[in-house]
PDB file of C-alpha atoms and ligand atoms in Angstrom:
ATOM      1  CA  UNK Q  14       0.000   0.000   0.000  1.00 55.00           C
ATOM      2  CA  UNK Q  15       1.371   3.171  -1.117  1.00 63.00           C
ATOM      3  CA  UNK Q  16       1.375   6.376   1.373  1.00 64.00           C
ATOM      4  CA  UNK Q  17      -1.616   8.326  -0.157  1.00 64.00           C
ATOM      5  CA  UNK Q  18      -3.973   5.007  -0.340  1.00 67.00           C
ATOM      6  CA  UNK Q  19      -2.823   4.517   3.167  1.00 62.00           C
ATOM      7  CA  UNK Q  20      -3.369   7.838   4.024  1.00 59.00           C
ATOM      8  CA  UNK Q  21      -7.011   7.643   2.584  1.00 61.00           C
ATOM      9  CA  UNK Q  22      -7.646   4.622   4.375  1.00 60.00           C
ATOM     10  CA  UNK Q  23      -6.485   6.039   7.848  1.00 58.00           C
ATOM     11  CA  UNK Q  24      -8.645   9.885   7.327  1.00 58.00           C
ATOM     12  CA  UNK Q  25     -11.954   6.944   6.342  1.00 57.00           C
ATOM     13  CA  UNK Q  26     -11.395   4.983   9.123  1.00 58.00           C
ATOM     14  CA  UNK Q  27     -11.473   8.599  11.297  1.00 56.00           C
ATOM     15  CA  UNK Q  28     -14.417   9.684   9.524  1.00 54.00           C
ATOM     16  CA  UNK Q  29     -16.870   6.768  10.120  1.00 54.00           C
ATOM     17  CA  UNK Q  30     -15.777   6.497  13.690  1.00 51.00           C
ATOM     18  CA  UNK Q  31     -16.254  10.323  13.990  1.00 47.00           C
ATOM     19  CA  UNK Q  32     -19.908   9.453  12.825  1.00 52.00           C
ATOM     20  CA  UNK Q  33     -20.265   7.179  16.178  1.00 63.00           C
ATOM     21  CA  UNK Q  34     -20.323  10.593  17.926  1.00 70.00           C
ATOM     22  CA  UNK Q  35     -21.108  13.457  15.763  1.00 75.00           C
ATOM     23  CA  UNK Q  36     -24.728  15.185  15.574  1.00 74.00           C
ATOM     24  CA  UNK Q  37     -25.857  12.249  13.246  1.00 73.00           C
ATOM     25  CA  UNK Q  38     -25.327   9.633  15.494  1.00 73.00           C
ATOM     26  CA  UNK Q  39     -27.762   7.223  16.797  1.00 72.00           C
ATOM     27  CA  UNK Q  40     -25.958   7.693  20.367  1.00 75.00           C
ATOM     28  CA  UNK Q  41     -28.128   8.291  23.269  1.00 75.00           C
ATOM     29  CA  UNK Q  42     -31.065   6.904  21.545  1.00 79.00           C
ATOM     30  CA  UNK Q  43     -33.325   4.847  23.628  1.00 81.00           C
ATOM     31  CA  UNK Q  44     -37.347   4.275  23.955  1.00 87.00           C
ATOM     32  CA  UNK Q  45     -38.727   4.043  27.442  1.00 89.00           C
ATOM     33  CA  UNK Q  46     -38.543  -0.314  28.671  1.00 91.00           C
ATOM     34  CA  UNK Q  47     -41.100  -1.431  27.022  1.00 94.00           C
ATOM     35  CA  UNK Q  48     -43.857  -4.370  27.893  1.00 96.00           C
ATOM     36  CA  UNK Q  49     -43.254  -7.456  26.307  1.00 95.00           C
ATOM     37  CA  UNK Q  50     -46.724  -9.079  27.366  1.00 96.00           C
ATOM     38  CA  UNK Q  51     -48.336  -6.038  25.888  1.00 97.00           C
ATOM     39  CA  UNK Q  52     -45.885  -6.052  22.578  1.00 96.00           C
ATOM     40  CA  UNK Q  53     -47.192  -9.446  21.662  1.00 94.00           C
ATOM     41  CA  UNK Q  54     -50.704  -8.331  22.256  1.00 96.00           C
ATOM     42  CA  UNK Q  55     -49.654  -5.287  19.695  1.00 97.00           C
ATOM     43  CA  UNK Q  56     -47.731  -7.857  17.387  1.00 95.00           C
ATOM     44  CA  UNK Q  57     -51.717  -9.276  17.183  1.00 93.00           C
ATOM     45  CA  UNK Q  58     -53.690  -6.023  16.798  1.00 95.00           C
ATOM     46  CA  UNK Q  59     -51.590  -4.620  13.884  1.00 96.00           C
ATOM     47  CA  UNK Q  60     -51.842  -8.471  12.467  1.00 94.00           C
ATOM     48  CA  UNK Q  61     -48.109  -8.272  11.546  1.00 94.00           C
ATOM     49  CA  UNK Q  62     -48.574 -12.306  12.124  1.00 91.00           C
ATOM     50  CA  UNK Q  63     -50.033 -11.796   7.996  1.00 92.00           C
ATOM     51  CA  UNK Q  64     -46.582 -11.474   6.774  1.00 92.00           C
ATOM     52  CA  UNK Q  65     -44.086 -12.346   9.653  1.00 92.00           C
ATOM     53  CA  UNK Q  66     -43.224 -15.735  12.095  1.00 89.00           C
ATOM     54  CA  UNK Q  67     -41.225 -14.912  15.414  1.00 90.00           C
ATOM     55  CA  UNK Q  68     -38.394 -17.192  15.920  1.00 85.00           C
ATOM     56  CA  UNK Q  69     -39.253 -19.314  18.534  1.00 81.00           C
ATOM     57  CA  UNK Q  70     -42.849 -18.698  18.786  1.00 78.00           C
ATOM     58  CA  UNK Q  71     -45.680 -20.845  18.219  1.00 68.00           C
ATOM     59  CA  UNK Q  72     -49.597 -20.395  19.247  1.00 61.00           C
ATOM     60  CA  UNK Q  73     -50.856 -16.603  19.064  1.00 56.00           C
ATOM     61  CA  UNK Q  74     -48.271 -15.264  16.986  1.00 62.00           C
ATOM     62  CA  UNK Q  75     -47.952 -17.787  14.744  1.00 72.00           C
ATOM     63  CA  UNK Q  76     -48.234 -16.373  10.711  1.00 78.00           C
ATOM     64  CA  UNK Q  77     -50.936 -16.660   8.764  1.00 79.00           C
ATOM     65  CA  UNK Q  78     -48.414 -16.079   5.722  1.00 82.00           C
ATOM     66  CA  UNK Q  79     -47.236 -18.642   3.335  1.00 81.00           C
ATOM     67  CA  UNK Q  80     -43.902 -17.820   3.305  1.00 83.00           C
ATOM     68  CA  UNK Q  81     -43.992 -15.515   6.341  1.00 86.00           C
ATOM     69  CA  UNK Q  82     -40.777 -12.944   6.743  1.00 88.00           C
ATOM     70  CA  UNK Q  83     -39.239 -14.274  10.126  1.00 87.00           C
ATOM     71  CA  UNK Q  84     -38.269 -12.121  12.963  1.00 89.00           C
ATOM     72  CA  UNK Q  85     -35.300 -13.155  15.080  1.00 86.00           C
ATOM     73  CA  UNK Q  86     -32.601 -15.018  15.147  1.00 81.00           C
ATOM     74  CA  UNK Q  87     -29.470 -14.216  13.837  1.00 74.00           C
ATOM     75  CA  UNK Q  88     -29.932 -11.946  11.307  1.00 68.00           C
ATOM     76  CA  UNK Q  89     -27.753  -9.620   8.981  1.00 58.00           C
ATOM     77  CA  UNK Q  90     -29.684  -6.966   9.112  1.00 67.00           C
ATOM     78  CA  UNK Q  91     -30.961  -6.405  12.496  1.00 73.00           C
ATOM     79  CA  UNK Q  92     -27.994  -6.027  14.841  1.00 70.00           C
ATOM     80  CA  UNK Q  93     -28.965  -3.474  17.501  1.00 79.00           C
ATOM     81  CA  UNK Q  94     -31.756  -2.052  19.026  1.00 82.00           C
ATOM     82  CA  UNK Q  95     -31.699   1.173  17.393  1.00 85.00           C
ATOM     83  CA  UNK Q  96     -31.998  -1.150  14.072  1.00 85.00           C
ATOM     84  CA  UNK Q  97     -34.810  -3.021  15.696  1.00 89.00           C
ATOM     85  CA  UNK Q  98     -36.884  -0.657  16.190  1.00 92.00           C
ATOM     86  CA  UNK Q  99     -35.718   1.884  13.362  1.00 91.00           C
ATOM     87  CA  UNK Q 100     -36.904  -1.191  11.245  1.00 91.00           C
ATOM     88  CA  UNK Q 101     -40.498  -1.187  12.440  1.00 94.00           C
ATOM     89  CA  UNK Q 102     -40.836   3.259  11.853  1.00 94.00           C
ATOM     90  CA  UNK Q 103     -38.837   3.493   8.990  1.00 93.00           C
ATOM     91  CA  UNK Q 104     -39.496  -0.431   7.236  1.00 91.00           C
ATOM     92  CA  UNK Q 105     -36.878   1.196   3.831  1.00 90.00           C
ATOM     93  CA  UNK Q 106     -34.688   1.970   5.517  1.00 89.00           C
ATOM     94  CA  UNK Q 107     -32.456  -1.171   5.450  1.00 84.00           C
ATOM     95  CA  UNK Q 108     -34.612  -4.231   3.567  1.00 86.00           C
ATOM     96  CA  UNK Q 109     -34.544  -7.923   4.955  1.00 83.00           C
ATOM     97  CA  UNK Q 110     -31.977 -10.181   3.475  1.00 81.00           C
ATOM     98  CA  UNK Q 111     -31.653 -13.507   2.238  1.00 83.00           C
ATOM     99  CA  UNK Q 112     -35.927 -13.318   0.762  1.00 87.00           C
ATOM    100  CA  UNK Q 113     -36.383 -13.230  -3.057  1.00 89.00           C
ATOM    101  CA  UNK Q 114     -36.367  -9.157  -4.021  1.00 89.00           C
ATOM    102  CA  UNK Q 115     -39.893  -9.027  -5.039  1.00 89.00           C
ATOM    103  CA  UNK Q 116     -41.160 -10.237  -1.811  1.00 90.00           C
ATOM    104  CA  UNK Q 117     -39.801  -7.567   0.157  1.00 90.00           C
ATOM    105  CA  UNK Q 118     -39.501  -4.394  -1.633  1.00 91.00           C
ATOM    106  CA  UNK Q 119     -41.092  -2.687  -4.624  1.00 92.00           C
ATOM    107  CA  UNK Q 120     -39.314  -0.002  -6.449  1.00 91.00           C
ATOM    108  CA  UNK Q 121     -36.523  -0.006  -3.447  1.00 88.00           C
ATOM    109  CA  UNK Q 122     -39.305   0.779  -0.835  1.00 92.00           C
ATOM    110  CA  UNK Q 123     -40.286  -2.415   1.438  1.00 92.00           C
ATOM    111  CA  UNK Q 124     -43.450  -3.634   1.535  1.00 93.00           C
ATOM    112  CA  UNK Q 125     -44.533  -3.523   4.647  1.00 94.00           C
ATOM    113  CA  UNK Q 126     -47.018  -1.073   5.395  1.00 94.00           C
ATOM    114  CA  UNK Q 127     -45.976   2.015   7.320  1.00 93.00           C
ATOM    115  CA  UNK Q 128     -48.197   2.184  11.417  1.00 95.00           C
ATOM    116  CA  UNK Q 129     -46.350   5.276  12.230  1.00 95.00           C
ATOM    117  CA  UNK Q 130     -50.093   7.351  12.221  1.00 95.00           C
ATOM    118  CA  UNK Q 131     -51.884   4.729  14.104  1.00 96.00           C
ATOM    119  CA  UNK Q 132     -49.245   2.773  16.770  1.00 97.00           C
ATOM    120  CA  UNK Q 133     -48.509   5.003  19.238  1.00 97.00           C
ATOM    121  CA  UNK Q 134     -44.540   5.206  21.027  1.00 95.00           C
ATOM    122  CA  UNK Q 135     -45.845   3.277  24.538  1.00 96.00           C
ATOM    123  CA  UNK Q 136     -46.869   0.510  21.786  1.00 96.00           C
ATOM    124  CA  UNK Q 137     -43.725   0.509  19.609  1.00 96.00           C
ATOM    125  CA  UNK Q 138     -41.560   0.070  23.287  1.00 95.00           C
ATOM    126  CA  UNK Q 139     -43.851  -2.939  23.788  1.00 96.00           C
ATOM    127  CA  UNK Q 140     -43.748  -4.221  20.329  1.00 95.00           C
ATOM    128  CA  UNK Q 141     -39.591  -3.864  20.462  1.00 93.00           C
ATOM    129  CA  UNK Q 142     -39.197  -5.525  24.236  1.00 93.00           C
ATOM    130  CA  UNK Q 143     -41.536  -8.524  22.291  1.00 94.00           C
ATOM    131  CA  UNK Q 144     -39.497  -8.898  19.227  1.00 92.00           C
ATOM    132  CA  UNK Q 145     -35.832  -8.098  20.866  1.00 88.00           C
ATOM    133  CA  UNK Q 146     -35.243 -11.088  23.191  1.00 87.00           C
ATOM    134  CA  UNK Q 147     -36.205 -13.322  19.612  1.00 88.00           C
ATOM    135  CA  UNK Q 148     -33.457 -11.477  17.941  1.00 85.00           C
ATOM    136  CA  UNK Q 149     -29.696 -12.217  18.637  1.00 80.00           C
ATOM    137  CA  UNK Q 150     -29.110  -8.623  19.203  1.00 71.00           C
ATOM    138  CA  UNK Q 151     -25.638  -7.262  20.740  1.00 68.00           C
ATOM    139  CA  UNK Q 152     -26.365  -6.081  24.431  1.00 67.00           C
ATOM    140  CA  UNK Q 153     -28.701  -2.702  25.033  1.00 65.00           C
ATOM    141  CA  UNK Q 154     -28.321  -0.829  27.632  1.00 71.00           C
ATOM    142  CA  UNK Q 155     -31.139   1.265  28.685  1.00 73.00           C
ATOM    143  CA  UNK Q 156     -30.218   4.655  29.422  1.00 75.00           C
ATOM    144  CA  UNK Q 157     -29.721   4.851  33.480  1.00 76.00           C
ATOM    145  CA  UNK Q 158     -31.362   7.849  34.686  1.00 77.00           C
ATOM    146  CA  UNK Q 159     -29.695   8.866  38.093  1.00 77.00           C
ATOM    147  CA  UNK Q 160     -31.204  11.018  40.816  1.00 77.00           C
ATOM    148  CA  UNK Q 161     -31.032  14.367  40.403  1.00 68.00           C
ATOM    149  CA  UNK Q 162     -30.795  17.012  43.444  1.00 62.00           C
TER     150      UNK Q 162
HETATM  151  C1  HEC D  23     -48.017  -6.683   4.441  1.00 61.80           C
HETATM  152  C2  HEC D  23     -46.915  -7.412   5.030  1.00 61.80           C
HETATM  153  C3  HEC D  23     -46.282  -6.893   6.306  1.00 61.80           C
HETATM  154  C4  HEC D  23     -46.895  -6.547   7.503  1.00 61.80           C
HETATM  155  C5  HEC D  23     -48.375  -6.513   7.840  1.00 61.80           C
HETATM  156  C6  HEC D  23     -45.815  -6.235   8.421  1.00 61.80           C
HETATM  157  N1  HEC D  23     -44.597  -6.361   7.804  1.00 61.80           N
HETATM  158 FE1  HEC D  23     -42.764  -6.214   8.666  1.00 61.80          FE
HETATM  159  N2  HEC D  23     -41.864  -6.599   6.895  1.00 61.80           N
HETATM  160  C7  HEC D  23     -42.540  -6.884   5.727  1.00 61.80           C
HETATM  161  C8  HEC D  23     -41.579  -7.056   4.666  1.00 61.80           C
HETATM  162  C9  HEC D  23     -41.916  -7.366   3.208  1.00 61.80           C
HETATM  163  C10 HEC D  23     -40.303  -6.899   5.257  1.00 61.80           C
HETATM  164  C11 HEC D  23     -38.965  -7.030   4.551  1.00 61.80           C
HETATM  165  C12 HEC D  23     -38.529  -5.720   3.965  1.00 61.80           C
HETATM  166  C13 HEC D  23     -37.934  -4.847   5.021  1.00 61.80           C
HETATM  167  O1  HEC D  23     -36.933  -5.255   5.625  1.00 61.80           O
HETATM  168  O2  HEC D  23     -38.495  -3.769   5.244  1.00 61.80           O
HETATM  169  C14 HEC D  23     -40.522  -6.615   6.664  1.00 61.80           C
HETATM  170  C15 HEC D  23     -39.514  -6.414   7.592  1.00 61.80           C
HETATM  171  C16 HEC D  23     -39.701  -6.264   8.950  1.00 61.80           C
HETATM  172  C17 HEC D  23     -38.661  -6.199   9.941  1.00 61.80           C
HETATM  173  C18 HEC D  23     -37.168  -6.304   9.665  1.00 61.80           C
HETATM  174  C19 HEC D  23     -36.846  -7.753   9.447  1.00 61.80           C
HETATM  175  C20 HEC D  23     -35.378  -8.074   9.578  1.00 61.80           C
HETATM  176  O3  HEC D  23     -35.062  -8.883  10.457  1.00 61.80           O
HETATM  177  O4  HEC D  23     -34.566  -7.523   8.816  1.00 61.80           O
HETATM  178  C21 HEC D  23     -39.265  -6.068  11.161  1.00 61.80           C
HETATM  179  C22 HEC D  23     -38.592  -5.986  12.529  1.00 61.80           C
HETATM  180  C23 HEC D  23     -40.680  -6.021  10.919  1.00 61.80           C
HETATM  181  N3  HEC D  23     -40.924  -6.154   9.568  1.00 61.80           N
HETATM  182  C24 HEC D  23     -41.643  -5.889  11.912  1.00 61.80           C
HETATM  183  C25 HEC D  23     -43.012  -5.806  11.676  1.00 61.80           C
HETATM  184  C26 HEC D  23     -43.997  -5.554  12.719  1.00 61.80           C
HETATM  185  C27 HEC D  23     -43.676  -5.385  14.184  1.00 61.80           C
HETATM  186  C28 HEC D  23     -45.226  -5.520  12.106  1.00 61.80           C
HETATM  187  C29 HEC D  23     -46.570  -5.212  12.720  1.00 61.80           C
HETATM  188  C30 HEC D  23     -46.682  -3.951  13.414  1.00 61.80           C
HETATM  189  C31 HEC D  23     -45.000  -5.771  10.684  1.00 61.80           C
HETATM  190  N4  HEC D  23     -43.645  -5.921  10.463  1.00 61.80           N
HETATM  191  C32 HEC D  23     -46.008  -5.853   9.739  1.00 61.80           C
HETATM  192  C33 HEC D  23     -43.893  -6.999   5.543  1.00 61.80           C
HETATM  193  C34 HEC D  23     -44.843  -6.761   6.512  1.00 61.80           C
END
């Protein structure tokens, strides 16, 4: 590697981890602890069972849909929390792998429908302390809120 590709590489590697922090960061995100008796009971009422399985789960939530999209596991896309949820508000933002194209998106937009006008944020917390311990998600840490005199 010559000294201006390795230069290049170095100021890239500085950049994204400069993104970790900056203004645009996900950092310090976090929903209130959510429900997860409640989330499966929203999982129901927003019949998301019509196109997805949860890994793991039989009975209630079990899908209605052929070949249902399944949530959990180990998964490429889906690695944190923030992607969790960010993939139930924001469903283009990153599209599920490893399905045929056609099943998932249309014209680069995913399929699934968009709840953000009718699910309210106490129901998404649920819905995400449901899904997350079916996911094999790296650790979240809920933001720790200490006393304040
Ligand atoms: C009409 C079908 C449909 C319904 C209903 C639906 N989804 Fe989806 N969902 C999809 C499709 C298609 C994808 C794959 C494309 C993508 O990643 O956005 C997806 C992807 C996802 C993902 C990301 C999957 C992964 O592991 O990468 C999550 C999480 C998810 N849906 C949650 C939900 C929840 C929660 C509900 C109910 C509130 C719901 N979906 C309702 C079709 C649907």
């Amino acid at each position: 590697m010559n000294k201006t590709r390795l230069c290049t590489v170095i100021s890239l590697a500085f950049l994204m981890s400069a993104c970790d922090t900056g203004p645009e960061s996900p950092r310090g995100f976090s929903l209130p602890v959510g429900d997860a008796a409640r989330g499966e009971m929203v999982f129901q009422e927003f019949n998301c069972k019509s196109c997805h399985a949860v890994k793991g789960k039989e009975g209630n939530t079990e899908s209605d849909a052929e070949v249902p999209i399944v949530l959990g596991g180990k998964v490429s896309r889906v690695k944190t929390y923030a992607e969790l949820v960010t993939s139930v508000i924001n469903p283009s933002h990153r599209l599920a792998k490893g399905y045929p194209e056609e099943m998932v998106q249309e014209g680069g937009q995913s399929k699934m429908p968009n709840f953000n006008s009718v699910m309210t944020v106490a129901q998404l917390a649920d819905l995400v302390a449901f899904l997350q311990p079916h996911y094999e998600l790296q650790p979240y840490e809920p933001t720790y809120y200490p006393s304040f005199y």
